[in-house]
Coordinates of C-alpha atoms and ligand atoms in Angstrom, one line a residue:
M4 CA 262.5 -207.5 121.5
G5 CA 264.9 -204.5 120.8
N6 CA 266.0 -201.7 123.2
R7 CA 263.2 -199.4 122.0
D8 CA 260.2 -201.5 122.4
Q9 CA 261.8 -202.4 125.9
M10 CA 262.0 -199.3 126.8
Q11 CA 258.5 -198.3 125.8
D12 CA 256.8 -201.2 127.1
R13 CA 258.4 -200.5 130.7
F14 CA 257.6 -196.6 130.2
A15 CA 254.5 -196.8 129.0
D16 CA 253.0 -195.2 131.8
G17 CA 255.1 -192.6 131.8
A18 CA 258.5 -191.4 132.8
Q19 CA 257.4 -189.5 136.3
Y20 CA 257.5 -191.3 139.6
I21 CA 254.9 -189.3 142.0
G22 CA 253.6 -191.2 145.1
G23 CA 254.7 -194.5 144.2
R24 CA 253.5 -195.0 140.6
L25 CA 254.6 -194.1 137.1
R26 CA 252.7 -191.3 135.3
P27 CA 253.3 -189.0 132.1
G28 CA 254.7 -185.6 132.1
T29 CA 252.2 -182.5 131.5
S30 CA 254.4 -180.2 130.2
G31 CA 253.5 -180.7 126.4
R32 CA 257.0 -180.9 125.2
T33 CA 258.6 -184.5 124.5
Q34 CA 262.3 -185.9 125.2
N35 CA 263.7 -188.5 123.5
I36 CA 266.5 -190.4 125.3
V37 CA 269.0 -191.4 122.3
N38 CA 271.8 -194.3 122.8
P39 CA 274.8 -192.0 122.2
A40 CA 276.5 -195.5 120.9
T41 CA 274.4 -195.6 117.8
G42 CA 272.4 -192.7 117.5
E43 CA 269.2 -194.8 118.5
T44 CA 266.1 -193.3 120.1
V45 CA 265.3 -196.0 123.1
L46 CA 262.5 -193.7 124.3
G47 CA 260.5 -190.9 123.9
Y48 CA 258.7 -189.2 126.7
E49 CA 256.8 -186.4 127.8
L50 CA 258.6 -183.7 130.2
A51 CA 257.5 -182.9 133.3
G52 CA 256.0 -179.4 133.9
D53 CA 255.5 -177.5 137.3
A54 CA 252.0 -179.0 137.7
D55 CA 254.2 -182.4 138.2
V56 CA 256.5 -180.8 140.3
D57 CA 253.9 -179.7 142.6
A58 CA 252.5 -183.1 142.6
A59 CA 256.0 -184.6 143.6
V60 CA 256.4 -182.2 146.2
G61 CA 252.8 -182.6 147.2
A62 CA 253.6 -186.6 147.6
A63 CA 256.9 -185.9 149.5
R64 CA 255.4 -183.5 151.9
E65 CA 252.2 -186.3 152.8
A66 CA 254.9 -189.1 153.2
F67 CA 257.2 -187.0 155.5
P68 CA 255.6 -187.4 158.9
Q69 CA 254.9 -190.7 159.0
W70 CA 258.7 -191.6 157.2
A71 CA 260.5 -189.0 159.7
G72 CA 258.6 -190.7 162.5
A73 CA 260.3 -194.4 161.7
T74 CA 262.7 -195.4 164.1
P75 CA 266.0 -195.6 162.9
G76 CA 265.9 -199.7 163.0
E77 CA 262.9 -199.5 160.8
R78 CA 264.2 -197.2 158.3
S79 CA 267.4 -199.3 158.3
D80 CA 265.4 -202.2 157.7
A81 CA 263.7 -201.1 154.6
L82 CA 267.2 -200.1 153.2
H83 CA 268.6 -203.4 153.8
S84 CA 265.5 -204.6 151.4
F85 CA 266.3 -201.9 149.2
A86 CA 270.0 -203.2 149.0
S87 CA 268.8 -206.8 148.4
V88 CA 266.2 -205.6 145.8
L89 CA 268.9 -203.5 143.7
A90 CA 271.3 -206.5 143.8
A91 CA 269.2 -208.7 142.6
Q92 CA 268.5 -206.6 139.6
A93 CA 272.1 -205.3 139.1
D94 CA 272.4 -206.6 135.3
D95 CA 269.3 -204.9 134.4
F96 CA 270.4 -201.8 136.1
A97 CA 273.9 -202.3 134.6
R98 CA 272.4 -202.7 130.7
T99 CA 270.1 -199.7 131.2
E100 CA 272.8 -197.5 132.4
S101 CA 275.3 -198.0 129.1
L102 CA 272.3 -197.7 126.9
Q103 CA 271.2 -194.5 128.3
C104 CA 275.0 -193.0 128.8
G105 CA 276.8 -195.4 126.4
K106 CA 279.1 -196.5 129.2
P107 CA 280.8 -199.4 128.7
I108 CA 279.2 -202.5 129.9
K109 CA 282.4 -203.7 132.1
L110 CA 282.2 -200.3 134.2
S111 CA 278.8 -200.3 134.7
T112 CA 278.6 -204.0 135.8
E113 CA 281.5 -203.2 138.1
F114 CA 281.5 -199.9 139.5
D115 CA 278.3 -198.2 139.3
V116 CA 275.8 -200.5 140.0
P117 CA 278.1 -202.5 142.7
G118 CA 278.7 -199.0 144.3
T119 CA 275.1 -198.1 144.2
V120 CA 274.2 -201.7 146.0
D121 CA 276.9 -200.6 148.6
N122 CA 275.8 -197.2 149.2
T123 CA 272.6 -198.7 149.6
A124 CA 273.8 -201.2 152.3
F125 CA 276.0 -198.5 154.2
F126 CA 273.2 -196.0 154.8
A127 CA 271.0 -198.8 155.6
G128 CA 273.5 -199.5 158.8
A129 CA 274.4 -195.4 159.2
A130 CA 270.7 -194.8 159.3
R131 CA 271.1 -196.5 163.1
H132 CA 274.1 -194.1 163.9
L133 CA 272.6 -190.7 163.5
Q134 CA 274.6 -189.2 166.4
G135 CA 274.1 -185.8 168.4
Q136 CA 276.4 -183.8 170.9
S137 CA 276.2 -185.5 174.5
A138 CA 273.9 -184.3 177.1
G139 CA 274.6 -182.5 180.4
E140 CA 274.3 -179.8 182.5
Y141 CA 275.9 -177.1 181.0
S142 CA 274.5 -174.6 183.1
A143 CA 273.8 -175.5 186.7
D144 CA 270.1 -175.2 186.5
H145 CA 269.2 -176.9 183.3
T146 CA 269.9 -180.0 181.0
S147 CA 270.7 -179.8 177.6
Y148 CA 270.4 -181.9 175.0
V149 CA 270.8 -182.0 171.1
R150 CA 268.0 -183.4 168.9
R151 CA 269.3 -184.3 165.2
E152 CA 266.2 -184.2 162.9
A153 CA 265.0 -184.6 159.3
I154 CA 264.6 -181.4 157.6
G155 CA 261.5 -182.1 155.6
V156 CA 261.0 -182.3 151.8
V157 CA 264.2 -182.4 150.0
G158 CA 264.6 -180.8 146.0
S159 CA 267.8 -183.0 144.4
I160 CA 269.1 -182.2 140.7
A161 CA 271.7 -184.5 139.4
P162 CA 273.4 -184.4 136.0
W163 CA 274.0 -187.5 133.6
N164 CA 277.4 -188.8 134.1
Y165 CA 276.6 -191.0 136.6
P166 CA 272.8 -191.1 136.7
L167 CA 272.2 -194.0 138.6
Q168 CA 274.7 -193.3 141.5
M169 CA 273.9 -189.7 141.4
A170 CA 270.4 -190.5 142.1
A171 CA 271.6 -192.7 144.9
W172 CA 274.2 -190.3 146.4
K173 CA 271.2 -187.5 146.7
I174 CA 268.4 -190.2 147.7
L175 CA 270.1 -192.6 150.4
P176 CA 271.3 -190.2 152.9
A177 CA 268.0 -188.0 152.7
I178 CA 266.0 -190.6 153.1
A179 CA 268.2 -192.6 155.8
A180 CA 267.7 -189.5 157.7
G181 CA 264.3 -189.3 157.6
N182 CA 263.6 -186.8 155.0
T183 CA 261.6 -187.1 151.9
I184 CA 262.5 -186.5 148.4
V185 CA 262.1 -185.2 144.8
L186 CA 264.8 -185.8 142.5
K187 CA 265.3 -184.4 139.0
P188 CA 267.4 -186.4 137.2
A189 CA 269.1 -184.8 133.8
E190 CA 266.5 -185.3 130.9
I191 CA 268.9 -187.2 128.8
T192 CA 269.1 -190.1 131.2
P193 CA 266.3 -190.6 133.9
L194 CA 266.0 -193.7 133.2
T195 CA 268.2 -195.5 136.1
S196 CA 266.7 -192.8 138.6
L197 CA 263.1 -193.8 137.9
M198 CA 264.1 -197.9 138.1
F199 CA 265.8 -197.1 141.8
A200 CA 262.6 -195.4 143.0
Q201 CA 260.7 -198.5 141.5
A202 CA 263.0 -200.8 143.3
A203 CA 262.6 -198.8 146.6
T204 CA 258.8 -199.2 146.4
E205 CA 259.4 -202.8 146.0
A206 CA 261.5 -202.9 148.8
G207 CA 258.4 -201.6 151.0
I208 CA 259.8 -197.7 151.0
P209 CA 256.6 -196.2 151.6
D210 CA 254.9 -194.2 148.6
G211 CA 256.0 -190.7 148.2
V212 CA 259.1 -191.0 150.1
I213 CA 261.0 -191.2 146.8
N214 CA 259.6 -189.3 143.8
I215 CA 261.4 -188.7 140.4
I216 CA 260.7 -185.5 138.2
S217 CA 261.9 -186.3 135.0
G218 CA 262.4 -182.4 133.4
A219 CA 264.3 -179.6 132.2
G220 CA 266.5 -178.2 134.1
L221 CA 264.9 -174.5 132.9
G222 CA 261.5 -175.4 134.1
A223 CA 260.9 -178.1 136.0
G224 CA 264.7 -178.0 138.0
E225 CA 264.1 -174.2 138.5
H226 CA 260.3 -174.8 139.9
L227 CA 261.9 -177.6 142.3
V228 CA 264.5 -174.8 143.7
G229 CA 262.1 -172.0 144.5
H230 CA 259.1 -174.8 145.7
P231 CA 258.1 -173.0 149.0
D232 CA 257.6 -176.7 150.3
V233 CA 261.0 -177.8 149.6
A234 CA 263.4 -177.6 152.6
M235 CA 266.6 -178.1 151.4
T236 CA 268.2 -177.9 147.9
S237 CA 270.9 -180.7 146.8
F238 CA 272.6 -180.1 143.5
T239 CA 275.0 -181.7 141.7
G240 CA 276.1 -180.3 138.3
S241 CA 278.0 -178.0 136.6
T242 CA 279.4 -174.7 138.2
A243 CA 277.9 -172.2 135.6
V244 CA 274.2 -174.0 136.9
G245 CA 275.0 -174.4 140.6
K246 CA 275.4 -170.6 140.6
R247 CA 271.9 -170.1 139.1
V248 CA 270.5 -172.8 141.7
A249 CA 272.3 -171.2 144.8
E250 CA 270.8 -167.7 143.9
I251 CA 267.0 -169.2 143.5
A252 CA 267.3 -171.3 146.7
T253 CA 269.2 -168.6 148.6
S254 CA 266.2 -166.4 147.8
T255 CA 263.9 -168.6 149.4
V256 CA 266.2 -169.3 152.5
K257 CA 266.7 -172.8 151.7
R258 CA 269.3 -175.3 153.2
L259 CA 271.5 -175.8 150.2
H260 CA 274.4 -178.5 149.2
L261 CA 276.4 -177.8 146.1
E262 CA 278.5 -180.4 144.3
L263 CA 279.9 -178.7 141.3
G264 CA 282.5 -178.9 138.6
G265 CA 286.1 -180.0 139.1
K266 CA 289.2 -180.0 137.4
A267 CA 291.6 -182.3 138.9
P268 CA 295.6 -182.1 138.9
F269 CA 297.5 -184.8 138.8
V270 CA 301.2 -184.2 140.3
V271 CA 303.8 -186.5 139.4
F272 CA 307.3 -185.8 141.4
D273 CA 310.5 -186.9 139.9
D274 CA 310.6 -189.9 142.6
A275 CA 307.7 -191.4 141.5
D276 CA 307.3 -194.9 139.6
P277 CA 306.7 -193.6 135.9
E278 CA 305.2 -196.7 135.2
A279 CA 302.4 -196.6 137.7
A280 CA 302.0 -193.0 137.1
I281 CA 301.5 -193.6 133.3
Q282 CA 299.0 -196.1 133.8
G283 CA 297.4 -194.0 136.5
A284 CA 297.1 -191.3 134.6
V285 CA 295.3 -192.7 131.4
A286 CA 293.0 -194.4 133.8
G287 CA 292.6 -191.7 136.1
A288 CA 291.6 -189.5 132.7
L289 CA 289.6 -191.5 130.8
I290 CA 287.2 -193.4 133.0
N291 CA 283.4 -193.0 132.2
S292 CA 284.9 -191.3 128.7
G293 CA 286.4 -188.4 130.9
Q294 CA 283.1 -187.4 132.1
D295 CA 283.8 -187.8 135.7
C296 CA 284.0 -184.6 138.2
T297 CA 287.2 -186.2 139.9
A298 CA 288.8 -187.7 136.6
A299 CA 292.5 -186.6 135.9
T300 CA 292.7 -183.2 133.8
R301 CA 295.8 -181.7 134.6
V302 CA 299.0 -184.0 134.6
Y303 CA 302.2 -182.2 135.9
V304 CA 305.3 -184.0 135.8
Q305 CA 308.6 -182.7 137.3
R306 CA 311.2 -182.0 134.7
P307 CA 313.7 -185.3 135.0
L308 CA 310.5 -187.4 134.0
Y309 CA 308.5 -185.5 131.6
D310 CA 309.3 -186.7 127.9
Q311 CA 309.3 -190.3 129.7
L312 CA 305.4 -189.7 130.9
T313 CA 304.4 -188.0 127.5
A314 CA 305.5 -190.5 125.2
G315 CA 304.3 -193.1 127.9
I316 CA 300.8 -191.7 128.5
A317 CA 300.5 -191.4 124.6
D318 CA 301.5 -194.9 124.3
V319 CA 298.8 -196.3 126.6
M320 CA 296.0 -194.0 125.3
A321 CA 296.6 -195.3 121.8
G322 CA 295.9 -198.7 122.7
V323 CA 292.9 -198.2 124.4
R324 CA 289.8 -200.0 122.9
V325 CA 287.2 -197.5 122.0
G326 CA 283.9 -199.3 120.8
D327 CA 280.6 -201.0 121.2
P328 CA 279.5 -200.2 125.1
F329 CA 278.0 -203.6 125.1
D330 CA 281.3 -205.8 123.9
P331 CA 282.8 -206.6 127.2
S332 CA 286.2 -205.9 125.8
T333 CA 285.7 -202.0 125.1
D334 CA 287.5 -199.6 127.4
L335 CA 286.0 -196.3 126.2
G336 CA 282.6 -196.0 125.1
P337 CA 281.0 -192.8 123.3
L338 CA 280.3 -189.5 125.1
V339 CA 276.8 -189.0 126.2
S340 CA 275.9 -187.0 123.4
H341 CA 276.6 -185.9 120.1
T342 CA 276.1 -182.3 121.3
H343 CA 278.6 -183.1 124.5
R344 CA 281.1 -184.9 121.8
D345 CA 280.9 -181.7 119.6
R346 CA 281.8 -179.0 122.7
V347 CA 284.5 -181.5 123.5
A348 CA 286.1 -181.7 120.1
A349 CA 286.0 -177.6 119.7
F350 CA 288.1 -177.4 123.0
V351 CA 290.8 -179.6 121.1
E352 CA 290.3 -177.7 117.9
R353 CA 291.0 -174.2 119.5
A354 CA 293.8 -175.6 121.7
R355 CA 295.8 -176.5 118.4
A356 CA 296.3 -172.7 118.0
Y357 CA 298.6 -172.9 121.2
A358 CA 299.0 -176.3 122.1
T359 CA 300.6 -179.6 120.4
V360 CA 297.8 -182.9 120.3
V361 CA 300.1 -185.8 120.9
T362 CA 297.8 -188.4 120.4
G363 CA 294.1 -188.5 119.6
G364 CA 292.2 -185.3 118.8
A365 CA 289.6 -186.7 116.1
V366 CA 286.5 -188.8 115.9
P367 CA 287.1 -192.5 115.5
K368 CA 286.6 -193.5 111.9
N369 CA 285.1 -196.9 112.5
H370 CA 282.3 -195.6 114.9
P371 CA 280.7 -192.4 112.4
E372 CA 277.2 -192.9 113.9
G373 CA 278.1 -193.0 117.8
A374 CA 279.1 -189.9 120.1
F375 CA 282.9 -191.4 120.1
Y376 CA 285.9 -189.5 120.5
L377 CA 289.5 -190.8 120.7
P378 CA 291.6 -190.4 123.9
T379 CA 293.5 -187.4 123.8
L380 CA 296.9 -186.3 125.1
I381 CA 297.8 -182.2 124.8
A382 CA 301.0 -181.1 125.5
G383 CA 302.6 -177.3 125.3
A384 CA 299.6 -175.2 126.6
A385 CA 300.0 -172.6 129.0
Q386 CA 298.8 -172.4 132.4
D387 CA 296.4 -169.9 131.6
S388 CA 295.0 -171.2 128.5
E389 CA 291.2 -172.6 128.2
V390 CA 292.2 -176.4 128.0
V391 CA 294.2 -176.2 131.4
Q392 CA 291.6 -173.8 133.0
S393 CA 288.0 -175.0 131.9
E394 CA 286.3 -178.2 132.7
I395 CA 286.2 -180.0 129.1
F396 CA 284.5 -183.2 130.6
G397 CA 285.8 -185.4 128.1
P398 CA 288.7 -188.2 127.2
V399 CA 291.1 -185.3 126.9
L400 CA 294.4 -185.0 129.5
V401 CA 296.8 -182.0 129.5
I402 CA 300.2 -182.7 130.5
L403 CA 302.4 -179.5 131.8
P404 CA 306.2 -179.9 133.3
F405 CA 307.4 -178.3 136.6
D406 CA 310.8 -177.9 138.5
S407 CA 310.3 -177.5 142.2
D408 CA 307.9 -178.9 144.5
D409 CA 306.7 -175.6 145.3
E410 CA 305.6 -175.1 142.0
G411 CA 304.2 -178.2 141.1
I412 CA 301.8 -177.5 144.3
A413 CA 301.1 -174.1 143.0
L414 CA 300.0 -175.1 139.5
A415 CA 297.8 -177.7 141.0
N416 CA 296.0 -175.2 143.0
D417 CA 295.8 -172.7 140.3
T418 CA 292.4 -172.9 138.9
P419 CA 288.9 -171.7 140.3
Y420 CA 288.2 -176.0 141.1
G421 CA 288.9 -177.6 144.2
L422 CA 287.3 -181.3 143.9
A423 CA 290.0 -183.7 143.7
A424 CA 293.4 -184.8 143.2
S425 CA 296.4 -186.7 143.3
A426 CA 300.1 -186.8 144.1
W427 CA 302.5 -189.5 142.8
T428 CA 305.6 -189.8 145.2
R429 CA 307.5 -192.5 147.0
D430 CA 308.4 -190.0 149.4
V431 CA 306.3 -189.8 152.3
F432 CA 307.3 -186.5 153.3
R433 CA 306.5 -185.1 149.9
A434 CA 303.2 -187.1 149.9
G435 CA 302.4 -185.5 153.0
R436 CA 303.1 -182.1 152.2
A437 CA 300.9 -182.6 149.0
T438 CA 298.0 -183.8 150.7
R439 CA 298.1 -180.7 152.8
E440 CA 298.3 -178.1 150.7
I441 CA 296.5 -179.1 147.7
K442 CA 292.9 -178.0 148.0
A443 CA 290.6 -180.1 147.2
G444 CA 288.1 -182.2 148.8
C445 CA 290.0 -185.2 148.2
V446 CA 293.5 -185.9 147.8
W447 CA 295.0 -189.7 146.8
V448 CA 298.4 -190.7 147.0
N449 CA 299.8 -193.0 144.1
D450 CA 296.4 -193.6 143.0
H451 CA 293.3 -191.6 141.4
I452 CA 289.7 -192.1 141.3
P453 CA 288.6 -194.5 143.8
I454 CA 285.8 -193.8 146.0
I455 CA 284.2 -195.8 148.8
S456 CA 280.8 -195.6 150.8
E457 CA 282.3 -195.0 154.3
M458 CA 284.4 -191.7 153.4
P459 CA 282.8 -188.5 152.4
H460 CA 282.9 -187.0 148.7
G461 CA 282.9 -182.9 148.0
G462 CA 284.6 -180.2 147.0
T463 CA 286.0 -177.2 147.8
K464 CA 286.5 -173.5 146.0
A465 CA 284.4 -173.3 142.8
S466 CA 283.7 -177.2 143.4
G467 CA 280.9 -176.2 146.1
Y468 CA 280.5 -177.1 149.6
G469 CA 278.6 -180.4 151.4
K470 CA 279.5 -183.9 151.4
D471 CA 278.1 -187.2 149.4
M472 CA 278.2 -190.7 151.0
S473 CA 279.7 -191.4 154.5
V474 CA 278.3 -190.2 157.9
Y475 CA 279.3 -186.7 156.8
S476 CA 276.3 -186.0 154.4
F477 CA 274.2 -186.6 157.3
D478 CA 275.5 -183.2 158.3
E479 CA 273.7 -182.0 155.2
Y480 CA 270.5 -183.7 155.5
T481 CA 269.8 -183.1 159.3
Q482 CA 269.6 -180.1 161.4
V483 CA 270.1 -180.1 165.0
K484 CA 268.2 -178.8 167.6
H485 CA 269.0 -177.8 171.1
V486 CA 266.4 -178.8 173.7
M487 CA 266.8 -177.3 177.2
Y488 CA 264.9 -178.4 180.3
D489 CA 264.7 -176.4 183.4
N490 CA 265.9 -178.2 186.5
T491 CA 264.8 -176.3 189.2
A492 CA 261.2 -176.3 189.5
V493 CA 260.9 -172.5 190.4
A494 CA 258.9 -169.9 189.4
R495 CA 261.6 -167.4 190.1
K496 CA 264.3 -168.5 188.3
D497 CA 267.6 -167.1 189.4
W498 CA 268.1 -165.0 185.7
H499 CA 264.8 -163.4 186.0
R500 CA 266.8 -160.5 188.3
T501 CA 268.0 -158.9 185.1
I502 CA 263.9 -158.4 184.2
F503 CA 262.5 -158.0 187.9
G504 CA 265.8 -156.6 189.7
D505 CA 265.0 -157.2 193.6
R506 CA 260.7 -157.4 193.3
Ligands
LIG615 P1 274.7 -179.2 134.4 O1 274.9 -178.4 135.2 O2 274.1 -178.9 133.0 O3 272.9 -180.1 134.8 C1 273.4 -180.7 135.9 C2 271.7 -180.9 136.1 O4 271.1 -179.6 136.2 C3 270.2 -181.1 135.4 O5 269.8 -182.1 136.0 C4 269.8 -180.2 134.2 O6 268.7 -180.6 133.9 C5 269.7 -179.1 135.7 N1 270.0 -177.6 135.4 C6 270.1 -177.0 134.2 N2 270.0 -176.0 134.3 C7 268.8 -175.6 135.5 C8 268.5 -174.8 136.0 N3 268.6 -173.4 135.9 N4 267.7 -174.8 137.2 C9 267.8 -176.0 137.9 N5 268.4 -177.4 137.0 C10 269.1 -176.9 136.2 O7 275.5 -180.4 134.3 P2 275.7 -181.8 133.6 O8 276.0 -181.3 132.0 O9 274.4 -182.7 133.7 O10 276.8 -182.8 134.6 C11 278.0 -182.4 134.3 C12 278.4 -181.5 135.1 O11 278.5 -182.1 136.8 C13 280.2 -181.3 135.3 O12 280.4 -180.0 135.9 C14 280.5 -182.1 136.4 O13 282.2 -181.6 137.1 C15 279.4 -181.8 137.1 N6 279.5 -183.2 138.7 C16 280.0 -183.1 139.9 C17 280.1 -184.0 140.7 C18 280.5 -183.6 142.3 O14 280.4 -184.7 143.1 N7 280.9 -182.4 142.5 C19 279.5 -185.1 140.1 C20 279.0 -185.5 139.1 C21 279.1 -184.2 137.8

């Protein structure tokens, strides 16, 4: 059976998952899912319309009282089963993720899927540790305590770069805290989000707790964000769309969580291990074909190491194996679509007018049918140029020199974004200063990219606000309620004097 037959068989009932079952969309518009390595269409499906969003929100609303009323232990048990079901289907998830995104199979197998299983297991444990402030008598006549409560129906919107992981990051903390959810994946990559929801049902998570709407942003996406029965919007995607989502969510007074774009700096001080920095820059820039919001995009190198790093990075990039994502030896697959590849290529073509393309900067000749682009290094661009300031979201790295530590840190901070950064040095004081002064949600020292379930992920500045993963994500998906008990049992309280005087 070919990929197309397999997917059409699997999603024969449609690509909307509402109330625990697949059904077709009702927008009247068809979307093709294309394997970007070959250009082959693997599934055509009907996009969600407003009526499908309404049905999904209705299912989530109906499921909410029972799910929110379950004990943390019960939700935790369900999430443990969910992790086991996912682990048992790991190969299927990895293959499908590589098919719809073009990710090298070793990345899907070693990163996307095990990361998702681990996130699920983490939130199974964390579900039992939703903590509030301690209770006590903060006024002589009262006892106060704080309840941490689920918010209601969460409407989430996710991007195409890590479809499975983004679905997991949005869904898991929300449901662990007792919310129910409607997730809209990117319309070009909905397959593993649908499989994720199906696996949850298989694991015993009640129908309606997780619903997937495969629809366009303009249309189903905006309808979900503005929906009156959705209590919270959590969005991961570009800063431009995030601003639009914020406008709609704000006008309907919703809790809002925004994980937006990035342009991560990679700052190499002159005492760094050059070999480690070269390896780290190439790996950090090329992971997922550079379609990673935390990818290294701007390498700043202190002048004494600049030439060595430029030559070393170009050399390592030229040795990266670009090709078939299903070949286990492939390092770099295609970009997610031909449209996106052309957008990335256009950034590089414009840069030729003001900078030097040291390596790459072309479509590889041996893969004409796929959305491939060679690993690319650009030198000589000014700090205020487009390739240094804008998110390219492809395998394109820029390299710039700096002289003093002050200058290196200032340049690192000089973009609108603030998601991730790294500092490369063997001097503990330099590292400490960089971690304090670089404005980003995460700063690595002598590494770039690793993430773990226990630690928060999220940005500052134009990269958004709020945290994914870790117990910090519960701050997004819960609300605290103050409960205050009178302890005096008297009708005329002391403070009533302010109303009644001496009467
Ligand atoms: P995008 O903003 O184009 O789309 C993201 C999602 O929003 C998609 O599901 C899309 O259909 C939907 N959408 C588009 N227009 C909409 C609208 N008007 N209303 C509601 N929804 C709408 O982003 P993308 O191209 O899919 O993904 C790449 C971007 O995501 C990059 O900017 C990247 O940095 C960012 N990203 C950020 C993080 C993070 O954690 N900060 C993680 C992954 C990706």
